[in-house]
Amino acid sequence: MAKKVAVIGGGASGLTAIKCCLDEGLQPVCFEKGTDIGGLWNFKEEALPGFASVYRSTVINTSKEMMCYSDFPIPKEYPNYMPHSYIIKYFRMYADNFDLLKHIRFRHRVDSVKPRQDFAETGQWNITYTNEEKNESTTEVYDAVMVCTGHHVYPHYPRDSFPGIDNFQGKTIHSHDYKDFRGYEDKRVVTIGIGNSGGDVAVELSRHTKQLFLSTRRGSWVGNRVSSRGLPIDIWATRRWADALPLWYKERFARQVLNQRFDHSVYGLKPKHDVFAQHVMVNDDLPNRLITGSIIVKPNIKRFTKTGVVFEDDTVEDDIDAVVFCTGYRFDFPFVDDSVIKVENNEVSLYKYAFPPKLDPPTLCIVGLTQPLGAIMPISEITCRWATRVFKGTTKLPPQDVMLEDIKKKKTAMSKLFVKSPRHTVEVDYITQMDEVAEQIGVKPDMNRLFFSDPLLAFEVYFGPCTPYQYRLMGPGEWKGAKEAIQTQMYRVKYATKTRATPDDGNAGITGILKVLVVLVVILALIWNVL
């Protein structure tokens, strides 16, 4: 009989977990406590406790070619940066195409995940869940568990860090509960935090408020969705050749590019840390709102008064009507037994951010617990491809001491690179994380083999954007459409915006010749090294 796998959560990670189980001949049962798929990206008019939440105007900050599932390209007609409404459409297409919905139990809340008494022999779990429609609790046995609940469920709401806040007479909320600008018109508002949500909320509110103050402890580097020649920034930035450059050079280049758009010092945003020491904010409109005075950048809040705030530079803003905490999230897995996973200070020890290293046999996996410099959907997918093969027994994890050493090295490297912050405990580089997991299952692109067997494709893989399709070119789960998807990816990028005919610039032929010349040079270099 096929092994029975419990998938907890029906969002971006849960959907691909179901599909990967089916691909490996496993029997998935997905528990989704909501009434629909999509998780974070399924917009609701009201924020609900225990559910991830987005605001009405949310637009994703990774482009469609970089964020799609590796064997299911997003339609060429869809915008490169999709609002939540398009993302949920894509998820529905994915679920319908692979017939995933029949494996999902909606309004089923998982209450506990515990290893059975004979776990050492069987690797099985007792899953206790509640059918919320019937208000009935049931316990079932599963051979493996995939936790796909994400890390945007539990708001980090540090009210205790701000003296006087309990006496403040204005409104205070977390961005988890923010939906749109209504109710803030002609108000004086402070937003706290300068992550992506902080930038989005500040920019949107500033179009309607009397004045918006953006409070930040450290400042931030700010990137733009639209990059050189109008292409998405991640189409340029996420390339294998660029990823191989030394960090000092990438840092220098990134500073130059970001300050060319606007001088971060002049705009009061320049942080003390390097560009790659913190998750860069992606925001297209912030400098425009700053230059018009609609947003004023302020330091951290020292204390609240009854009617306003005092900042750390001792400046005072009175008559403040509302404060929005855009202070991020903490992650937790309260339903998983503490003997399996224990979260402390927003940190958890997992091999490749997925497997508890001391769990033997390895029949539980955490999916999507990363904060990549890039898209999370492909990382979730390749993690699921790996996990399902581990459950099936076709792929083995390394010995425990090897896994623990890998975790230790990553934590050490992270502490040296990133600013100490709860949000950086699961920070990863997109290509590095994808490649490391791909190596576990034998699907990392073999560049030497590609350069000799298909030079033009090798050129696209190494010098073009590192799209998810690359991880379907070879090995288990190989997809026949991967090569074509790579060769047509720039067509889909441009199709979405080129909605009227324009004169041809005549450069297409030159570009093709340059590609052939570069490939020939690379092949000659490889032959020279062999000789």
Short mmCIF file of C-alpha atoms in Angstrom, two decimals:
data_model
loop_
_atom_site.label_atom_id
_atom_site.label_comp_id
_atom_site.label_asym_id
_atom_site.label_seq_id
_atom_site.Cartn_x
_atom_site.Cartn_y
_atom_site.Cartn_z
CA MET A 1 0.00 0.00 0.00
CA ALA A 2 1.10 3.58 -0.69
CA LYS A 3 2.42 5.49 2.29
CA LYS A 4 -0.10 7.93 3.71
CA VAL A 5 1.22 11.49 4.07
CA ALA A 6 -0.42 14.30 6.07
CA VAL A 7 0.02 17.69 4.42
CA ILE A 8 -0.80 20.52 6.82
CA GLY A 9 -1.85 23.67 4.97
CA GLY A 10 -3.30 24.24 1.49
CA GLY A 11 -1.33 27.30 0.43
CA ALA A 12 1.60 27.73 -1.96
CA SER A 13 3.66 25.05 -0.21
CA GLY A 14 0.78 22.69 0.55
CA LEU A 15 -0.39 22.50 -3.05
CA THR A 16 2.99 21.48 -4.40
CA ALA A 17 3.40 19.06 -1.47
CA ILE A 18 0.23 17.26 -2.61
CA LYS A 19 1.45 17.09 -6.21
CA CYS A 20 4.91 15.84 -5.24
CA CYS A 21 3.34 13.10 -3.13
CA LEU A 22 1.27 12.00 -6.11
CA ASP A 23 4.34 12.11 -8.38
CA GLU A 24 6.11 9.66 -6.04
CA GLY A 25 3.12 7.33 -5.66
CA LEU A 26 2.34 8.45 -2.10
CA GLN A 27 -1.15 9.05 -0.73
CA PRO A 28 -1.55 12.68 0.41
CA VAL A 29 -4.26 13.98 2.73
CA CYS A 30 -4.18 17.76 3.06
CA PHE A 31 -5.66 19.45 6.12
CA GLU A 32 -6.70 23.05 5.45
CA LYS A 33 -8.44 24.88 8.28
CA GLY A 34 -9.84 27.49 5.90
CA THR A 35 -12.52 27.12 3.27
CA ASP A 36 -10.28 27.55 0.21
CA ILE A 37 -6.77 27.06 -1.14
CA GLY A 38 -4.12 29.76 -1.43
CA GLY A 39 -3.11 30.43 2.16
CA LEU A 40 -1.49 33.86 2.44
CA TRP A 41 -2.50 34.81 -1.10
CA ASN A 42 -6.22 34.20 -0.67
CA PHE A 43 -7.36 37.73 0.17
CA LYS A 44 -10.06 38.08 2.83
CA GLU A 45 -11.93 41.23 3.78
CA GLU A 46 -11.07 40.65 7.44
CA ALA A 47 -7.88 39.34 9.00
CA LEU A 48 -8.51 36.21 11.05
CA PRO A 49 -6.37 34.97 13.96
CA GLY A 50 -4.30 31.95 12.99
CA PHE A 51 -4.46 32.76 9.26
CA ALA A 52 -1.91 34.55 7.10
CA SER A 53 -3.21 37.79 5.64
CA VAL A 54 -2.54 40.22 2.81
CA TYR A 55 -3.94 43.70 2.18
CA ARG A 56 -6.18 44.58 -0.73
CA SER A 57 -3.43 46.20 -2.82
CA THR A 58 -0.76 43.52 -2.27
CA VAL A 59 1.43 42.82 -5.31
CA ILE A 60 4.12 40.14 -5.09
CA ASN A 61 7.73 41.32 -5.35
CA THR A 62 9.08 38.37 -7.32
CA SER A 63 8.32 38.10 -11.02
CA LYS A 64 6.21 35.35 -12.55
CA GLU A 65 9.00 33.47 -14.34
CA MET A 66 11.03 33.28 -11.14
CA MET A 67 8.17 32.26 -8.83
CA CYS A 68 6.27 29.64 -10.85
CA TYR A 69 6.24 25.91 -10.17
CA SER A 70 8.94 24.24 -12.24
CA ASP A 71 6.66 22.22 -14.54
CA PHE A 72 3.77 24.67 -14.82
CA PRO A 73 4.66 28.09 -16.34
CA ILE A 74 2.45 31.05 -15.50
CA PRO A 75 0.42 32.20 -18.56
CA LYS A 76 2.20 34.73 -20.75
CA GLU A 77 -0.79 37.09 -20.47
CA TYR A 78 -0.35 37.44 -16.70
CA PRO A 79 1.56 40.51 -15.45
CA ASN A 80 5.17 39.96 -14.48
CA TYR A 81 4.45 41.12 -10.94
CA MET A 82 1.10 39.71 -9.99
CA PRO A 83 -1.48 41.10 -7.57
CA HIS A 84 -2.89 38.53 -5.14
CA SER A 85 -5.92 38.04 -7.41
CA TYR A 86 -3.70 36.66 -10.21
CA ILE A 87 -1.67 34.51 -7.85
CA ILE A 88 -4.78 32.77 -6.54
CA LYS A 89 -5.92 32.24 -10.16
CA TYR A 90 -2.60 30.57 -10.91
CA PHE A 91 -2.93 28.34 -7.84
CA ARG A 92 -6.42 27.28 -8.98
CA MET A 93 -5.08 26.46 -12.45
CA TYR A 94 -2.29 24.40 -10.89
CA ALA A 95 -4.70 22.57 -8.58
CA ASP A 96 -7.14 21.86 -11.42
CA ASN A 97 -4.46 20.75 -13.86
CA PHE A 98 -3.04 18.16 -11.46
CA ASP A 99 -6.38 17.30 -9.82
CA LEU A 100 -5.26 18.27 -6.31
CA LEU A 101 -8.50 19.48 -4.71
CA LYS A 102 -9.88 16.01 -4.08
CA HIS A 103 -7.02 15.41 -1.67
CA ILE A 104 -7.86 18.44 0.51
CA ARG A 105 -10.09 18.40 3.58
CA PHE A 106 -11.30 21.95 4.08
CA ARG A 107 -12.22 23.31 7.52
CA HIS A 108 -10.07 20.65 9.14
CA ARG A 109 -7.75 22.06 11.81
CA VAL A 110 -4.76 20.01 12.95
CA ASP A 111 -4.52 20.08 16.74
CA SER A 112 -1.55 17.84 17.41
CA VAL A 113 1.18 15.90 15.61
CA LYS A 114 2.83 13.28 17.82
CA PRO A 115 5.15 10.37 17.09
CA ARG A 116 3.54 7.01 17.89
CA GLN A 117 4.98 4.82 20.61
CA ASP A 118 6.50 2.52 17.99
CA PHE A 119 7.93 5.48 16.01
CA ALA A 120 11.49 4.16 16.04
CA GLU A 121 10.31 1.09 14.12
CA THR A 122 7.50 2.53 11.98
CA GLY A 123 8.18 6.28 11.69
CA GLN A 124 4.42 6.81 12.03
CA TRP A 125 2.51 9.73 13.53
CA ASN A 126 -0.75 10.29 15.39
CA ILE A 127 -2.51 13.25 13.79
CA THR A 128 -5.37 14.70 15.84
CA TYR A 129 -7.58 17.10 13.95
CA THR A 130 -10.94 18.85 14.31
CA ASN A 131 -13.62 18.87 11.61
CA GLU A 132 -14.88 22.40 12.28
CA GLU A 133 -18.11 21.90 10.35
CA LYS A 134 -19.12 19.01 12.59
CA ASN A 135 -17.07 20.09 15.62
CA GLU A 136 -15.69 16.56 15.83
CA SER A 137 -12.17 15.59 16.88
CA THR A 138 -10.46 12.56 15.35
CA THR A 139 -7.03 10.91 15.55
CA GLU A 140 -5.57 9.10 12.54
CA VAL A 141 -2.26 7.38 11.81
CA TYR A 142 0.03 8.70 9.05
CA ASP A 143 3.33 7.43 7.68
CA ALA A 144 4.79 10.91 7.14
CA VAL A 145 4.01 14.60 7.73
CA MET A 146 4.66 17.73 5.67
CA VAL A 147 4.12 20.98 7.60
CA CYS A 148 3.21 23.71 5.08
CA THR A 149 1.86 26.50 7.29
CA GLY A 150 4.39 29.17 6.29
CA HIS A 151 5.80 31.94 8.48
CA HIS A 152 3.28 34.77 8.13
CA VAL A 153 0.66 33.53 10.58
CA TYR A 154 1.76 34.88 13.97
CA PRO A 155 2.38 38.67 14.06
CA HIS A 156 5.45 39.99 15.86
CA TYR A 157 3.81 42.82 17.79
CA PRO A 158 6.38 44.34 20.18
CA ARG A 159 4.11 46.70 22.11
CA ASP A 160 6.11 46.13 25.30
CA SER A 161 9.15 47.74 23.68
CA PHE A 162 7.45 51.16 23.61
CA PRO A 163 6.90 52.93 26.95
CA GLY A 164 3.63 54.80 27.26
CA ILE A 165 1.82 52.90 24.53
CA ASP A 166 -0.98 51.78 26.86
CA ASN A 167 -1.85 55.42 27.53
CA PHE A 168 -1.81 56.36 23.85
CA GLN A 169 -5.30 57.47 22.84
CA GLY A 170 -4.92 56.79 19.12
CA LYS A 171 -5.40 53.54 17.23
CA THR A 172 -2.68 50.86 17.09
CA ILE A 173 -2.75 47.79 14.84
CA HIS A 174 -0.36 45.30 13.25
CA SER A 175 -0.07 45.20 9.47
CA HIS A 176 -1.49 41.64 9.65
CA ASP A 177 -4.85 43.33 10.36
CA TYR A 178 -4.45 46.13 7.81
CA LYS A 179 -6.59 45.83 4.69
CA ASP A 180 -6.73 49.24 3.00
CA PHE A 181 -6.56 53.01 3.52
CA ARG A 182 -10.21 53.44 4.49
CA GLY A 183 -10.53 55.03 7.91
CA TYR A 184 -7.15 56.76 7.67
CA GLU A 185 -8.16 59.63 5.37
CA ASP A 186 -6.89 63.05 6.53
CA LYS A 187 -5.25 61.45 9.59
CA ARG A 188 -1.73 61.81 10.97
CA VAL A 189 -0.30 58.29 10.96
CA VAL A 190 2.96 56.61 11.99
CA THR A 191 4.12 53.31 10.51
CA ILE A 192 6.79 51.34 12.39
CA GLY A 193 9.12 49.11 10.38
CA ILE A 194 10.78 49.24 7.00
CA GLY A 195 10.35 45.76 5.54
CA ASN A 196 8.28 45.18 2.42
CA SER A 197 4.98 45.47 4.29
CA GLY A 198 6.17 48.64 6.00
CA GLY A 199 6.97 50.23 2.66
CA ASP A 200 3.72 49.12 1.02
CA VAL A 201 1.51 50.32 3.86
CA ALA A 202 3.33 53.64 4.24
CA VAL A 203 3.14 54.38 0.52
CA GLU A 204 -0.55 53.50 0.22
CA LEU A 205 -1.59 55.44 3.31
CA SER A 206 0.46 58.49 2.33
CA ARG A 207 -1.85 59.07 -0.63
CA HIS A 208 -4.76 59.61 1.74
CA THR A 209 -3.40 60.77 5.09
CA LYS A 210 -2.74 64.31 6.18
CA GLN A 211 0.82 63.22 7.00
CA LEU A 212 2.60 59.88 7.17
CA PHE A 213 5.68 59.31 9.34
CA LEU A 214 7.78 56.21 8.64
CA SER A 215 9.70 55.16 11.76
CA THR A 216 12.75 52.92 11.31
CA ARG A 217 15.54 51.77 13.62
CA ARG A 218 18.15 50.96 10.99
CA GLY A 219 16.97 52.31 7.67
CA SER A 220 17.01 50.11 4.58
CA TRP A 221 18.29 49.75 1.07
CA VAL A 222 15.38 50.06 -1.35
CA GLY A 223 15.15 48.26 -4.68
CA ASN A 224 12.75 48.63 -7.58
CA ARG A 225 10.67 45.96 -9.31
CA VAL A 226 11.51 47.45 -12.70
CA SER A 227 15.16 47.25 -13.66
CA SER A 228 17.37 47.82 -16.70
CA ARG A 229 15.46 47.96 -20.02
CA GLY A 230 12.22 47.61 -18.09
CA LEU A 231 12.78 43.97 -17.15
CA PRO A 232 11.98 42.63 -13.67
CA ILE A 233 14.88 43.11 -11.27
CA ASP A 234 15.06 39.41 -10.37
CA ILE A 235 15.33 38.47 -14.06
CA TRP A 236 18.63 40.37 -14.05
CA ALA A 237 19.83 39.63 -10.52
CA THR A 238 19.17 35.89 -10.27
CA ARG A 239 21.69 34.43 -12.70
CA ARG A 240 24.29 31.74 -12.14
CA TRP A 241 27.23 33.73 -13.47
CA ALA A 242 26.33 36.68 -11.24
CA ASP A 243 25.84 34.45 -8.21
CA ALA A 244 29.43 33.21 -8.66
CA LEU A 245 30.90 36.71 -8.33
CA PRO A 246 32.67 37.59 -5.05
CA LEU A 247 30.50 39.19 -2.38
CA TRP A 248 32.60 42.37 -2.19
CA TYR A 249 32.03 43.02 -5.88
CA LYS A 250 28.29 42.33 -5.69
CA GLU A 251 28.06 44.65 -2.68
CA ARG A 252 29.85 47.46 -4.49
CA PHE A 253 27.77 47.03 -7.64
CA ALA A 254 24.47 46.84 -5.70
CA ARG A 255 25.21 50.05 -3.80
CA GLN A 256 25.97 51.85 -7.03
CA VAL A 257 22.76 50.66 -8.70
CA LEU A 258 20.54 51.42 -5.71
CA ASN A 259 22.03 54.88 -5.11
CA GLN A 260 21.82 55.70 -8.81
CA ARG A 261 18.05 55.59 -8.49
CA PHE A 262 18.14 57.86 -5.45
CA ASP A 263 20.79 58.69 -2.86
CA HIS A 264 19.78 56.78 0.26
CA SER A 265 21.66 59.22 2.50
CA VAL A 266 19.82 62.25 1.13
CA TYR A 267 16.50 60.48 1.66
CA GLY A 268 17.27 59.48 5.25
CA LEU A 269 17.16 55.77 4.49
CA LYS A 270 20.83 54.73 4.31
CA PRO A 271 21.55 52.03 6.92
CA LYS A 272 24.91 51.30 8.57
CA HIS A 273 24.88 47.74 7.25
CA ASP A 274 25.75 46.45 3.79
CA VAL A 275 23.16 45.81 1.06
CA PHE A 276 23.27 42.03 1.52
CA ALA A 277 23.21 42.21 5.35
CA GLN A 278 19.45 42.76 5.41
CA HIS A 279 16.49 41.81 3.25
CA VAL A 280 16.30 44.66 0.72
CA MET A 281 12.95 46.42 0.62
CA VAL A 282 11.30 46.23 -2.80
CA ASN A 283 9.20 49.34 -3.39
CA ASP A 284 8.59 51.30 -6.58
CA ASP A 285 6.96 54.39 -5.09
CA LEU A 286 8.69 55.18 -1.79
CA PRO A 287 11.19 57.76 -3.14
CA ASN A 288 8.36 59.52 -4.99
CA ARG A 289 6.36 59.83 -1.77
CA LEU A 290 9.44 61.06 0.10
CA ILE A 291 10.35 63.73 -2.45
CA THR A 292 6.81 65.12 -2.32
CA GLY A 293 6.81 65.23 1.49
CA SER A 294 3.91 62.81 1.76
CA ILE A 295 6.15 60.53 3.82
CA ILE A 296 8.68 61.75 6.38
CA VAL A 297 11.31 59.28 7.58
CA LYS A 298 11.91 59.29 11.35
CA PRO A 299 14.10 57.26 13.72
CA ASN A 300 12.79 54.67 16.16
CA ILE A 301 10.12 55.69 18.67
CA LYS A 302 11.50 56.36 22.17
CA ARG A 303 8.11 56.56 23.86
CA PHE A 304 4.43 57.27 23.33
CA THR A 305 2.51 60.16 24.85
CA LYS A 306 -1.27 60.30 25.19
CA THR A 307 -1.62 62.00 21.85
CA GLY A 308 1.64 61.42 20.02
CA VAL A 309 5.14 60.00 19.91
CA VAL A 310 8.66 61.03 20.90
CA PHE A 311 11.39 59.75 18.59
CA GLU A 312 14.93 58.75 19.57
CA ASP A 313 16.29 62.05 18.23
CA ASP A 314 13.92 63.76 20.72
CA THR A 315 11.73 65.21 18.01
CA VAL A 316 8.02 65.09 18.87
CA GLU A 317 4.99 64.56 16.69
CA ASP A 318 1.69 65.28 18.39
CA ASP A 319 -1.92 64.74 17.33
CA ILE A 320 -1.13 61.27 15.98
CA ASP A 321 -4.32 59.43 15.11
CA ALA A 322 -2.97 55.94 14.41
CA VAL A 323 0.15 53.78 14.51
CA VAL A 324 0.58 50.73 12.26
CA PHE A 325 3.13 48.15 13.41
CA CYS A 326 4.79 46.68 10.30
CA THR A 327 7.14 44.64 12.46
CA GLY A 328 6.98 41.27 10.75
CA TYR A 329 6.10 37.83 12.03
CA ARG A 330 7.36 35.06 14.25
CA PHE A 331 7.03 31.44 13.21
CA ASP A 332 5.78 28.58 15.32
CA PHE A 333 4.39 25.07 15.04
CA PRO A 334 2.24 24.77 18.17
CA PHE A 335 0.59 21.55 17.01
CA VAL A 336 3.89 19.65 16.59
CA ASP A 337 5.17 17.88 19.68
CA ASP A 338 8.05 19.74 21.41
CA SER A 339 10.16 16.60 21.29
CA VAL A 340 10.23 16.96 17.50
CA ILE A 341 10.57 20.71 16.90
CA LYS A 342 11.19 23.50 19.36
CA VAL A 343 11.25 27.14 18.28
CA GLU A 344 13.30 29.52 20.43
CA ASN A 345 13.87 33.21 19.62
CA ASN A 346 12.49 32.60 16.15
CA GLU A 347 15.16 29.97 15.52
CA VAL A 348 14.84 26.27 14.83
CA SER A 349 17.44 23.67 13.88
CA LEU A 350 16.54 22.04 10.57
CA TYR A 351 18.73 20.42 7.93
CA LYS A 352 18.44 22.54 4.78
CA TYR A 353 15.60 24.34 6.63
CA ALA A 354 13.46 21.23 6.26
CA PHE A 355 14.34 18.14 8.32
CA PRO A 356 14.82 17.90 12.12
CA PRO A 357 18.34 16.38 12.19
CA LYS A 358 17.76 14.11 15.19
CA LEU A 359 14.50 12.63 13.93
CA ASP A 360 15.01 8.99 12.97
CA PRO A 361 13.42 7.82 10.77
CA PRO A 362 13.04 11.17 8.94
CA THR A 363 9.30 11.16 8.30
CA LEU A 364 8.48 14.81 9.06
CA CYS A 365 9.46 17.79 6.96
CA ILE A 366 8.92 21.55 7.32
CA VAL A 367 8.21 23.20 3.97
CA GLY A 368 8.52 26.90 3.14
CA LEU A 369 10.39 28.03 6.24
CA THR A 370 12.79 30.25 4.34
CA GLN A 371 13.12 33.97 3.62
CA PRO A 372 14.88 33.87 0.26
CA LEU A 373 16.54 36.64 -1.69
CA GLY A 374 14.16 35.54 -4.42
CA ALA A 375 10.96 33.55 -4.76
CA ILE A 376 9.78 31.06 -2.14
CA MET A 377 7.42 28.90 -4.27
CA PRO A 378 10.20 27.09 -6.20
CA ILE A 379 12.12 26.49 -2.95
CA SER A 380 9.00 24.97 -1.40
CA GLU A 381 8.49 22.81 -4.48
CA ILE A 382 12.03 21.43 -4.63
CA THR A 383 11.89 20.79 -0.87
CA CYS A 384 8.74 18.75 -1.43
CA ARG A 385 10.35 16.81 -4.29
CA TRP A 386 13.20 15.96 -1.93
CA ALA A 387 11.02 15.15 1.08
CA THR A 388 8.70 12.81 -0.78
CA ARG A 389 11.67 10.84 -2.10
CA VAL A 390 13.05 10.60 1.43
CA PHE A 391 9.68 9.33 2.67
CA LYS A 392 9.55 6.82 -0.16
CA GLY A 393 13.09 5.63 0.58
CA THR A 394 14.61 6.45 -2.82
CA THR A 395 16.74 9.25 -1.35
CA LYS A 396 18.64 9.06 1.92
CA LEU A 397 19.60 11.85 4.32
CA PRO A 398 23.25 12.07 5.39
CA PRO A 399 24.33 10.92 8.87
CA GLN A 400 23.16 12.99 11.83
CA ASP A 401 26.60 14.48 12.54
CA VAL A 402 26.86 15.71 8.95
CA MET A 403 23.45 17.38 9.17
CA LEU A 404 24.26 19.04 12.50
CA GLU A 405 27.55 20.35 11.13
CA ASP A 406 25.76 21.79 8.09
CA ILE A 407 23.25 23.56 10.36
CA LYS A 408 26.07 24.94 12.50
CA LYS A 409 27.95 26.27 9.47
CA LYS A 410 24.86 27.98 8.12
CA LYS A 411 24.11 29.68 11.44
CA THR A 412 27.70 30.88 11.71
CA ALA A 413 27.69 32.21 8.15
CA MET A 414 24.32 33.91 8.72
CA SER A 415 25.50 35.62 11.90
CA LYS A 416 28.48 37.05 10.01
CA LEU A 417 26.54 38.22 6.98
CA PHE A 418 23.19 39.44 8.28
CA VAL A 419 22.15 42.05 10.83
CA LYS A 420 20.95 40.27 13.97
CA SER A 421 17.16 40.23 13.68
CA PRO A 422 14.32 37.69 14.08
CA ARG A 423 13.53 38.00 10.36
CA HIS A 424 17.02 36.86 9.33
CA THR A 425 17.02 33.49 11.08
CA VAL A 426 15.70 31.77 7.94
CA GLU A 427 17.30 34.01 5.31
CA VAL A 428 18.69 32.12 2.29
CA ASP A 429 20.14 32.86 -1.11
CA TYR A 430 17.78 31.58 -3.80
CA ILE A 431 20.26 29.84 -6.13
CA THR A 432 22.34 28.43 -3.28
CA GLN A 433 19.31 26.94 -1.54
CA MET A 434 17.82 25.55 -4.75
CA ASP A 435 21.12 23.98 -5.79
CA GLU A 436 21.83 22.45 -2.38
CA VAL A 437 18.47 20.71 -2.26
CA ALA A 438 18.66 19.79 -5.96
CA GLU A 439 21.95 18.00 -5.28
CA GLN A 440 20.18 15.82 -2.71
CA ILE A 441 17.95 14.36 -5.40
CA GLY A 442 20.18 14.64 -8.47
CA VAL A 443 18.36 17.41 -10.34
CA LYS A 444 20.93 20.23 -10.22
CA PRO A 445 21.82 21.19 -13.80
CA ASP A 446 25.08 19.57 -14.88
CA MET A 447 26.74 22.48 -16.69
CA ASN A 448 29.61 20.46 -18.21
CA ARG A 449 27.18 17.96 -19.67
CA LEU A 450 24.90 20.72 -20.97
CA PHE A 451 27.70 22.70 -22.63
CA PHE A 452 28.74 19.67 -24.67
CA SER A 453 25.27 18.26 -25.41
CA ASP A 454 23.30 21.49 -25.97
CA PRO A 455 25.51 24.61 -25.97
CA LEU A 456 22.74 27.14 -26.59
CA LEU A 457 20.64 25.73 -23.76
CA ALA A 458 23.72 25.77 -21.52
CA PHE A 459 24.17 29.45 -22.37
CA GLU A 460 20.60 30.19 -21.27
CA VAL A 461 21.00 28.19 -18.06
CA TYR A 462 24.26 29.82 -16.99
CA PHE A 463 23.95 33.35 -18.32
CA GLY A 464 20.17 33.73 -18.34
CA PRO A 465 17.78 33.98 -15.37
CA CYS A 466 17.88 30.96 -13.05
CA THR A 467 14.23 30.05 -13.48
CA PRO A 468 12.69 26.97 -11.79
CA TYR A 469 12.53 25.08 -15.10
CA GLN A 470 16.29 24.45 -14.84
CA TYR A 471 15.60 21.90 -12.13
CA ARG A 472 13.45 19.81 -14.49
CA LEU A 473 16.08 19.33 -17.21
CA MET A 474 17.54 16.10 -15.81
CA GLY A 475 17.26 13.56 -13.03
CA PRO A 476 14.16 12.35 -11.14
CA GLY A 477 11.06 14.31 -12.13
CA GLU A 478 12.54 15.39 -15.47
CA TRP A 479 9.97 17.35 -17.50
CA LYS A 480 10.04 17.22 -21.31
CA GLY A 481 8.80 20.81 -21.52
CA ALA A 482 11.65 22.27 -19.43
CA LYS A 483 13.94 23.12 -22.36
CA GLU A 484 11.17 24.88 -24.29
CA ALA A 485 10.08 26.74 -21.12
CA ILE A 486 13.63 28.08 -20.70
CA GLN A 487 13.97 29.04 -24.35
CA THR A 488 10.65 30.93 -24.33
CA GLN A 489 10.85 32.52 -20.87
CA MET A 490 11.87 35.98 -22.12
CA TYR A 491 9.03 35.87 -24.64
CA ARG A 492 6.57 35.42 -21.77
CA VAL A 493 8.22 38.22 -19.79
CA LYS A 494 7.87 40.69 -22.65
CA TYR A 495 4.46 39.50 -23.85
CA ALA A 496 2.72 40.82 -20.74
CA THR A 497 3.74 44.42 -21.38
CA LYS A 498 4.08 44.61 -25.17
CA THR A 499 0.37 45.07 -25.73
CA ARG A 500 0.67 47.19 -28.88
CA ALA A 501 2.80 46.75 -31.97
CA THR A 502 6.03 48.78 -31.98
CA PRO A 503 8.81 49.24 -34.56
CA ASP A 504 11.44 46.47 -34.44
CA ASP A 505 14.77 47.70 -33.06
CA GLY A 506 16.72 45.29 -35.27
CA ASN A 507 18.93 43.93 -32.47
CA ALA A 508 17.59 40.39 -32.36
CA GLY A 509 20.06 39.04 -34.92
CA ILE A 510 23.05 40.67 -33.21
CA THR A 511 22.01 39.21 -29.86
CA GLY A 512 21.79 35.72 -31.36
CA ILE A 513 25.27 35.99 -32.89
CA LEU A 514 26.73 37.15 -29.56
CA LYS A 515 25.19 34.15 -27.80
CA VAL A 516 26.79 31.75 -30.28
CA LEU A 517 30.20 33.44 -29.89
CA VAL A 518 30.04 33.28 -26.08
CA VAL A 519 29.09 29.59 -26.19
CA LEU A 520 32.02 28.84 -28.54
CA VAL A 521 34.43 30.64 -26.20
CA VAL A 522 33.15 28.68 -23.20
CA ILE A 523 33.44 25.34 -25.03
CA LEU A 524 37.00 26.13 -26.12
CA ALA A 525 37.88 27.05 -22.52
CA LEU A 526 36.45 23.76 -21.26
CA ILE A 527 38.38 21.76 -23.90
CA TRP A 528 41.56 23.65 -23.02
CA ASN A 529 41.12 22.76 -19.33
CA VAL A 530 40.56 19.10 -20.18
CA LEU A 531 43.70 19.00 -22.32
#
